[in-house]
Amino acid sequence: MTRTTQVVVIGGGQAGLAAGYHLRRRGLTFVILDAQADPGGAWQHTWDSLHLFSPAAYSSLPGRLMPPQPGQEYPDAAHVVTYLRDYEKRYELDVRRPVRVLGVHRDAGRQLRVETDSGTWHAQAVISATGTWQRPFLPAVPGRESFGGRQLHTVEYRHPQHFAGRRVIVVGGGNSGAQIAADLADDTHPTWVTQRPPRFLADDVDGRVLFDVASARRRALDEGRTDTGGVASLGDIVAVPPVREARDRGLLQATPMFTRLVAGGAEWADGTRAEADAIIWCTGFRPVLSHLAPLQLRGHRGHIATAGTRAVDEPRLHLLGYGDWTGPASATLIGVGRPARDAASEIAALLDV
């Protein structure tokens, strides 16, 4: 089956929905192709205790505030999933799921061809909004294949009870590492391993502040100023209540990164060993861009060069929600709205709508 529309949006999570909102306001015809079976994007796959960094009103997509969650200052992931599901319905966004995009190709003339497992779409522009959750990163640590216990990434972690009575090493000094180590603190007393000493943001810093800092940094860069600081200058870890509590109780004591893994655990350069039944790698993600491989656009570190959200070498393609290289704070609920609006505006201009 072959179909035609003005814009194909690939990915039905928060970035794809924000794109759909602004495309709809521009009067463009579009379809959102989502590989997930249900609404909610990556939020439907997170660990049970995960909460947002910001109150609901500061975690909203364009057009509709997220309602507060009763009894929670910072909503949990299930609340976000409900919000995203309702957002789709409210704005009557044309989301097709589950549809897996196999590749985006250049066609003769002005169109791009989007091949999927359920047919082909022809479009004058494409917005890629597939995020990073489906591509977890595991570092090449010596001995990783010889470790005899269980190894899992952030994407597979759900609940501390699954590790009760087991010796666990949590690897990663970012937010996911701190939150999962805190989640496990009472049940397993994990060994928390970080590449460098963890840096906690001040207790009064949450997602609102981080978004403001990211936006200010982008404005400064646009004005040609380089001494902009940025979010990284504040620290790495948001002290959300569970992390703050574990930290204040002395349960988040970080250990430097080990040198290698052995059959029964981890080993440091001085010969010290820690036995482990499981290792949880909280080591980040890479952008999911394999569907764009036919366009041959990827460059340094696997990224595609962009001007704002637009691919420099393919003006019919926009990338949304992968991180600051596709818009300041564009991987967040509150931050994705502005670059989504800019992408829709550029596409409308390209199509002379």
Short mmCIF file of C-alpha atoms in Angstrom, two decimals:
data_model
loop_
_atom_site.label_atom_id
_atom_site.label_comp_id
_atom_site.label_asym_id
_atom_site.label_seq_id
_atom_site.Cartn_x
_atom_site.Cartn_y
_atom_site.Cartn_z
CA MET A 1 0.00 0.00 0.00
CA THR A 2 1.32 3.44 -0.95
CA ARG A 3 -0.02 6.66 0.56
CA THR A 4 0.84 10.34 0.30
CA THR A 5 0.82 13.18 2.83
CA GLN A 6 2.65 16.46 3.25
CA VAL A 7 4.60 15.45 6.37
CA VAL A 8 5.47 12.13 7.98
CA VAL A 9 6.40 12.27 11.67
CA ILE A 10 8.35 9.23 12.83
CA GLY A 11 7.80 8.55 16.52
CA GLY A 12 4.68 9.03 18.64
CA GLY A 13 6.21 10.00 21.96
CA GLN A 14 6.30 13.51 23.40
CA ALA A 15 8.38 15.00 20.55
CA GLY A 16 6.19 13.48 17.84
CA LEU A 17 3.02 14.73 19.52
CA ALA A 18 4.43 18.25 19.91
CA ALA A 19 5.30 18.19 16.21
CA GLY A 20 1.78 17.05 15.37
CA TYR A 21 0.27 19.88 17.41
CA HIS A 22 2.20 22.55 15.51
CA LEU A 23 1.74 20.93 12.10
CA ARG A 24 -2.01 20.88 12.75
CA ARG A 25 -1.97 24.57 13.67
CA ARG A 26 -0.20 25.27 10.39
CA GLY A 27 -2.89 23.45 8.45
CA LEU A 28 -0.49 20.83 7.12
CA THR A 29 -1.57 17.27 6.42
CA PHE A 30 0.51 14.74 8.32
CA VAL A 31 0.65 11.30 9.84
CA ILE A 32 2.52 10.16 12.96
CA LEU A 33 4.01 6.67 12.70
CA ASP A 34 4.74 5.10 16.07
CA ALA A 35 6.50 1.77 16.59
CA GLN A 36 4.98 1.39 20.06
CA ALA A 37 1.77 -0.59 20.46
CA ASP A 38 0.31 1.93 22.93
CA PRO A 39 0.48 5.70 23.56
CA GLY A 40 3.00 7.15 25.99
CA GLY A 41 6.37 6.79 24.28
CA ALA A 42 9.26 5.75 26.49
CA TRP A 43 7.38 6.77 29.65
CA GLN A 44 5.43 3.51 29.57
CA HIS A 45 8.66 1.51 29.96
CA THR A 46 10.40 3.24 32.88
CA TRP A 47 11.06 1.90 36.37
CA ASP A 48 8.16 2.01 38.82
CA SER A 49 9.40 4.80 41.11
CA LEU A 50 10.41 7.28 38.41
CA HIS A 51 9.05 10.81 38.84
CA LEU A 52 9.46 13.98 36.81
CA PHE A 53 11.97 16.64 37.82
CA SER A 54 9.32 19.37 37.65
CA PRO A 55 5.75 19.98 38.82
CA ALA A 56 3.03 19.11 36.30
CA ALA A 57 2.44 22.70 35.15
CA TYR A 58 6.12 22.93 34.15
CA SER A 59 6.12 19.58 32.32
CA SER A 60 3.58 20.29 29.62
CA LEU A 61 3.45 19.99 25.86
CA PRO A 62 2.25 22.98 23.79
CA GLY A 63 -1.41 23.85 24.03
CA ARG A 64 -2.39 21.97 27.16
CA LEU A 65 -1.09 22.06 30.70
CA MET A 66 -0.46 18.73 32.34
CA PRO A 67 -2.99 18.42 35.19
CA PRO A 68 -1.50 17.92 38.66
CA GLN A 69 -1.34 14.43 40.07
CA PRO A 70 -3.20 14.22 43.39
CA GLY A 71 -0.79 13.91 46.28
CA GLN A 72 2.32 14.32 44.13
CA GLU A 73 4.29 17.51 43.53
CA TYR A 74 6.33 15.73 40.87
CA PRO A 75 4.13 13.41 38.75
CA ASP A 76 5.11 9.80 38.16
CA ALA A 77 5.61 8.14 34.79
CA ALA A 78 2.12 6.61 34.73
CA HIS A 79 0.63 10.09 35.05
CA VAL A 80 2.72 11.24 32.08
CA VAL A 81 1.49 8.30 29.99
CA THR A 82 -2.12 9.24 30.76
CA TYR A 83 -1.42 12.85 29.84
CA LEU A 84 0.15 11.89 26.50
CA ARG A 85 -2.73 9.55 25.67
CA ASP A 86 -5.24 12.30 26.41
CA TYR A 87 -3.17 14.81 24.43
CA GLU A 88 -3.43 12.65 21.31
CA LYS A 89 -7.19 12.48 21.64
CA ARG A 90 -7.67 16.14 22.50
CA TYR A 91 -5.94 17.34 19.34
CA GLU A 92 -7.15 14.44 17.16
CA LEU A 93 -3.61 13.64 16.08
CA ASP A 94 -3.42 10.98 13.37
CA VAL A 95 -1.16 8.44 15.07
CA ARG A 96 -0.75 5.04 13.40
CA ARG A 97 0.58 2.24 15.59
CA PRO A 98 2.29 -0.09 15.76
CA VAL A 99 4.14 0.91 12.59
CA ARG A 100 7.89 0.39 12.31
CA VAL A 101 9.73 2.62 9.86
CA LEU A 102 12.36 0.67 7.94
CA GLY A 103 14.00 3.51 6.03
CA VAL A 104 13.65 7.03 4.65
CA HIS A 105 14.77 7.45 1.03
CA ARG A 106 15.06 10.25 -1.50
CA ASP A 107 12.65 9.97 -4.39
CA ALA A 108 12.84 11.71 -7.70
CA GLY A 109 11.42 15.20 -7.49
CA ARG A 110 10.52 16.86 -4.18
CA GLN A 111 9.43 13.89 -2.12
CA LEU A 112 10.88 11.57 0.47
CA ARG A 113 9.84 7.93 0.55
CA VAL A 114 9.18 6.37 3.96
CA GLU A 115 9.23 2.58 3.90
CA THR A 116 7.46 0.84 6.79
CA ASP A 117 6.43 -2.66 7.78
CA SER A 118 2.90 -1.79 6.71
CA GLY A 119 3.45 0.01 3.43
CA THR A 120 5.04 3.09 1.89
CA TRP A 121 4.42 6.77 2.52
CA HIS A 122 5.45 9.60 0.19
CA ALA A 123 5.92 12.98 1.87
CA GLN A 124 7.32 16.39 1.08
CA ALA A 125 8.96 16.54 4.52
CA VAL A 126 9.81 14.19 7.37
CA ILE A 127 10.23 14.87 11.08
CA SER A 128 12.25 12.19 12.88
CA ALA A 129 11.30 12.04 16.56
CA THR A 130 12.31 8.53 17.61
CA GLY A 131 14.27 9.55 20.71
CA THR A 132 16.92 7.42 22.38
CA TRP A 133 15.20 4.92 24.70
CA GLN A 134 15.36 2.05 22.20
CA ARG A 135 19.14 2.37 21.87
CA PRO A 136 20.77 1.92 25.30
CA PHE A 137 24.53 2.38 25.48
CA LEU A 138 26.80 -0.18 27.17
CA PRO A 139 30.47 0.79 27.62
CA ALA A 140 33.25 -1.52 26.45
CA VAL A 141 34.52 -2.51 29.90
CA PRO A 142 37.21 -5.22 30.04
CA GLY A 143 35.80 -8.53 31.24
CA ARG A 144 32.17 -7.64 30.67
CA GLU A 145 31.56 -10.91 28.83
CA SER A 146 33.14 -12.97 31.61
CA PHE A 147 30.88 -11.68 34.39
CA GLY A 148 28.75 -14.57 35.60
CA GLY A 149 25.82 -12.64 37.03
CA ARG A 150 22.97 -10.71 35.45
CA GLN A 151 23.65 -7.52 33.48
CA LEU A 152 20.89 -5.10 32.59
CA HIS A 153 20.53 -1.51 31.43
CA THR A 154 18.33 1.26 32.83
CA VAL A 155 15.64 0.32 30.30
CA GLU A 156 15.22 -3.11 31.92
CA TYR A 157 15.11 -2.02 35.57
CA ARG A 158 11.66 -1.94 37.19
CA HIS A 159 11.55 -2.47 40.97
CA PRO A 160 13.99 -3.00 43.89
CA GLN A 161 12.14 -6.10 45.06
CA HIS A 162 13.45 -7.90 42.01
CA PHE A 163 16.93 -7.66 43.58
CA ALA A 164 16.14 -8.37 47.20
CA GLY A 165 18.95 -10.30 48.86
CA ARG A 166 21.26 -9.87 45.89
CA ARG A 167 24.54 -7.98 45.61
CA VAL A 168 24.12 -5.21 43.06
CA ILE A 169 26.52 -2.76 41.40
CA VAL A 170 24.93 0.33 39.84
CA VAL A 171 27.13 2.00 37.23
CA GLY A 172 26.57 5.62 36.24
CA GLY A 173 26.87 9.05 37.82
CA GLY A 174 23.90 10.73 36.15
CA ASN A 175 20.28 11.03 37.19
CA SER A 176 19.27 7.47 36.34
CA GLY A 177 22.23 6.02 38.23
CA ALA A 178 21.51 8.12 41.32
CA GLN A 179 17.78 7.40 41.24
CA ILE A 180 18.15 3.65 40.79
CA ALA A 181 20.86 3.47 43.46
CA ALA A 182 18.51 5.37 45.80
CA ASP A 183 15.63 3.08 44.84
CA LEU A 184 17.73 0.05 45.80
CA ALA A 185 19.29 1.59 48.90
CA ASP A 186 17.04 0.05 51.55
CA ASP A 187 16.67 -3.42 50.02
CA THR A 188 20.10 -4.23 48.64
CA HIS A 189 22.59 -1.52 49.72
CA PRO A 190 24.12 -1.42 46.23
CA THR A 191 27.63 -0.42 45.31
CA TRP A 192 27.26 2.80 43.32
CA VAL A 193 30.09 3.26 40.82
CA THR A 194 30.73 6.52 38.97
CA GLN A 195 33.34 7.72 36.49
CA ARG A 196 33.90 10.86 38.56
CA PRO A 197 32.60 12.08 41.92
CA PRO A 198 28.85 12.72 41.62
CA ARG A 199 27.77 16.34 41.51
CA PHE A 200 24.37 17.05 43.05
CA LEU A 201 22.50 20.16 42.07
CA ALA A 202 21.26 22.40 44.84
CA ASP A 203 18.14 21.01 46.48
CA ASP A 204 15.98 23.85 45.14
CA VAL A 205 16.99 23.21 41.51
CA ASP A 206 14.50 21.23 39.46
CA GLY A 207 13.41 20.99 35.83
CA ARG A 208 12.11 24.55 35.78
CA VAL A 209 15.55 25.94 36.53
CA LEU A 210 17.29 23.56 34.13
CA PHE A 211 14.99 24.61 31.28
CA ASP A 212 15.58 28.30 32.01
CA VAL A 213 19.36 27.77 32.05
CA ALA A 214 19.30 25.80 28.79
CA SER A 215 17.20 28.48 27.11
CA ALA A 216 19.46 31.27 28.34
CA ARG A 217 22.51 29.42 27.07
CA ARG A 218 20.95 29.03 23.62
CA ARG A 219 20.12 32.74 23.49
CA ALA A 220 23.67 33.60 24.49
CA LEU A 221 25.13 31.36 21.80
CA ASP A 222 22.81 32.91 19.22
CA GLU A 223 24.19 36.30 20.25
CA GLY A 224 27.76 35.09 19.77
CA ARG A 225 28.68 34.84 23.46
CA THR A 226 30.67 31.76 24.50
CA ASP A 227 30.93 32.18 28.30
CA THR A 228 27.46 30.76 28.77
CA GLY A 229 27.89 28.16 31.49
CA GLY A 230 24.89 25.98 30.82
CA VAL A 231 23.17 23.20 32.72
CA ALA A 232 26.37 21.19 33.11
CA SER A 233 27.92 24.03 35.11
CA LEU A 234 25.27 23.52 37.81
CA GLY A 235 25.93 19.82 38.36
CA ASP A 236 24.77 16.47 37.06
CA ILE A 237 22.14 15.08 39.43
CA VAL A 238 18.79 16.61 40.30
CA ALA A 239 18.14 16.04 44.01
CA VAL A 240 14.58 14.75 43.65
CA PRO A 241 13.09 13.72 47.02
CA PRO A 242 14.10 10.01 46.98
CA VAL A 243 17.67 10.87 45.93
CA ARG A 244 17.87 13.64 48.52
CA GLU A 245 16.64 11.31 51.26
CA ALA A 246 19.11 8.53 50.39
CA ARG A 247 21.94 11.04 50.11
CA ASP A 248 21.16 12.64 53.48
CA ARG A 249 21.02 9.20 55.11
CA GLY A 250 24.49 8.43 53.77
CA LEU A 251 23.24 5.74 51.42
CA LEU A 252 24.57 7.31 48.21
CA GLN A 253 28.31 6.96 48.69
CA ALA A 254 29.89 6.71 45.26
CA THR A 255 32.85 4.47 44.45
CA PRO A 256 35.28 5.25 41.58
CA MET A 257 34.83 3.28 38.39
CA PHE A 258 36.26 -0.24 38.49
CA THR A 259 38.97 -1.35 36.07
CA ARG A 260 37.39 -4.55 34.86
CA LEU A 261 34.79 -7.19 35.51
CA VAL A 262 35.56 -10.71 36.61
CA ALA A 263 33.35 -13.78 36.88
CA GLY A 264 32.12 -12.92 40.38
CA GLY A 265 32.02 -9.13 40.31
CA ALA A 266 34.21 -6.08 39.71
CA GLU A 267 37.90 -5.40 40.27
CA TRP A 268 39.75 -2.12 40.77
CA ALA A 269 43.33 -1.24 39.78
CA ASP A 270 44.65 -1.82 43.31
CA GLY A 271 43.26 -5.37 43.34
CA THR A 272 40.20 -4.57 45.43
CA ARG A 273 37.16 -6.62 44.44
CA ALA A 274 33.42 -6.31 44.99
CA GLU A 275 31.28 -9.40 44.56
CA ALA A 276 28.08 -8.94 42.61
CA ASP A 277 25.07 -10.92 41.45
CA ALA A 278 23.87 -8.16 39.13
CA ILE A 279 25.18 -5.06 37.42
CA ILE A 280 22.80 -2.29 36.35
CA TRP A 281 24.32 -0.11 33.63
CA CYS A 282 22.91 3.43 33.90
CA THR A 283 25.20 4.59 31.13
CA GLY A 284 22.95 6.54 28.83
CA PHE A 285 21.62 6.21 25.32
CA ARG A 286 22.36 6.98 21.71
CA PRO A 287 19.89 8.50 19.22
CA VAL A 288 17.75 6.05 17.26
CA LEU A 289 18.62 7.05 13.68
CA SER A 290 19.03 3.79 11.76
CA HIS A 291 15.88 4.51 9.74
CA LEU A 292 17.69 7.56 8.29
CA ALA A 293 20.72 5.56 7.10
CA PRO A 294 19.62 5.55 3.41
CA LEU A 295 20.00 9.35 3.39
CA GLN A 296 23.70 9.05 4.33
CA LEU A 297 23.71 12.08 6.62
CA ARG A 298 25.43 10.89 9.78
CA GLY A 299 28.71 12.51 10.73
CA HIS A 300 30.73 13.11 13.92
CA ARG A 301 29.67 10.87 16.85
CA GLY A 302 26.82 9.51 14.79
CA HIS A 303 24.91 12.78 14.84
CA ILE A 304 23.38 14.42 11.83
CA ALA A 305 24.46 18.02 11.28
CA THR A 306 21.54 20.32 11.97
CA ALA A 307 20.68 24.00 11.77
CA GLY A 308 18.11 24.19 14.52
CA THR A 309 16.06 21.07 13.84
CA ARG A 310 16.67 20.99 10.08
CA ALA A 311 19.22 18.56 8.64
CA VAL A 312 21.90 20.67 6.97
CA ASP A 313 22.31 18.32 4.01
CA GLU A 314 18.64 17.43 3.59
CA PRO A 315 16.30 20.42 4.12
CA ARG A 316 13.21 18.20 3.89
CA LEU A 317 14.25 16.40 7.08
CA HIS A 318 13.93 17.71 10.63
CA LEU A 319 15.14 16.01 13.81
CA LEU A 320 13.32 16.63 17.05
CA GLY A 321 13.78 15.65 20.67
CA TYR A 322 17.20 14.02 20.65
CA GLY A 323 18.99 16.55 22.86
CA ASP A 324 20.38 20.05 22.74
CA TRP A 325 21.79 19.51 19.24
CA THR A 326 18.18 19.50 17.98
CA GLY A 327 16.97 22.36 20.20
CA PRO A 328 17.65 23.49 23.78
CA ALA A 329 16.10 21.01 26.24
CA SER A 330 14.32 19.36 23.31
CA ALA A 331 14.45 15.95 25.00
CA THR A 332 12.15 17.22 27.77
CA LEU A 333 8.38 17.67 27.90
CA ILE A 334 8.54 21.41 28.48
CA GLY A 335 11.47 21.97 26.14
CA VAL A 336 10.27 20.21 22.99
CA GLY A 337 7.46 22.65 22.20
CA ARG A 338 9.63 25.48 20.88
CA PRO A 339 11.78 23.43 18.47
CA ALA A 340 8.62 21.60 17.34
CA ARG A 341 7.07 24.94 16.50
CA ASP A 342 10.21 26.01 14.63
CA ALA A 343 10.27 22.77 12.65
CA ALA A 344 6.64 23.15 11.62
CA SER A 345 7.27 26.77 10.64
CA GLU A 346 10.26 25.87 8.45
CA ILE A 347 8.36 23.02 6.82
CA ALA A 348 5.42 25.32 6.07
CA ALA A 349 7.82 27.78 4.45
CA LEU A 350 9.49 24.99 2.46
CA LEU A 351 6.13 23.81 1.16
CA ASP A 352 4.98 27.41 0.62
CA VAL A 353 1.90 26.90 2.79
#
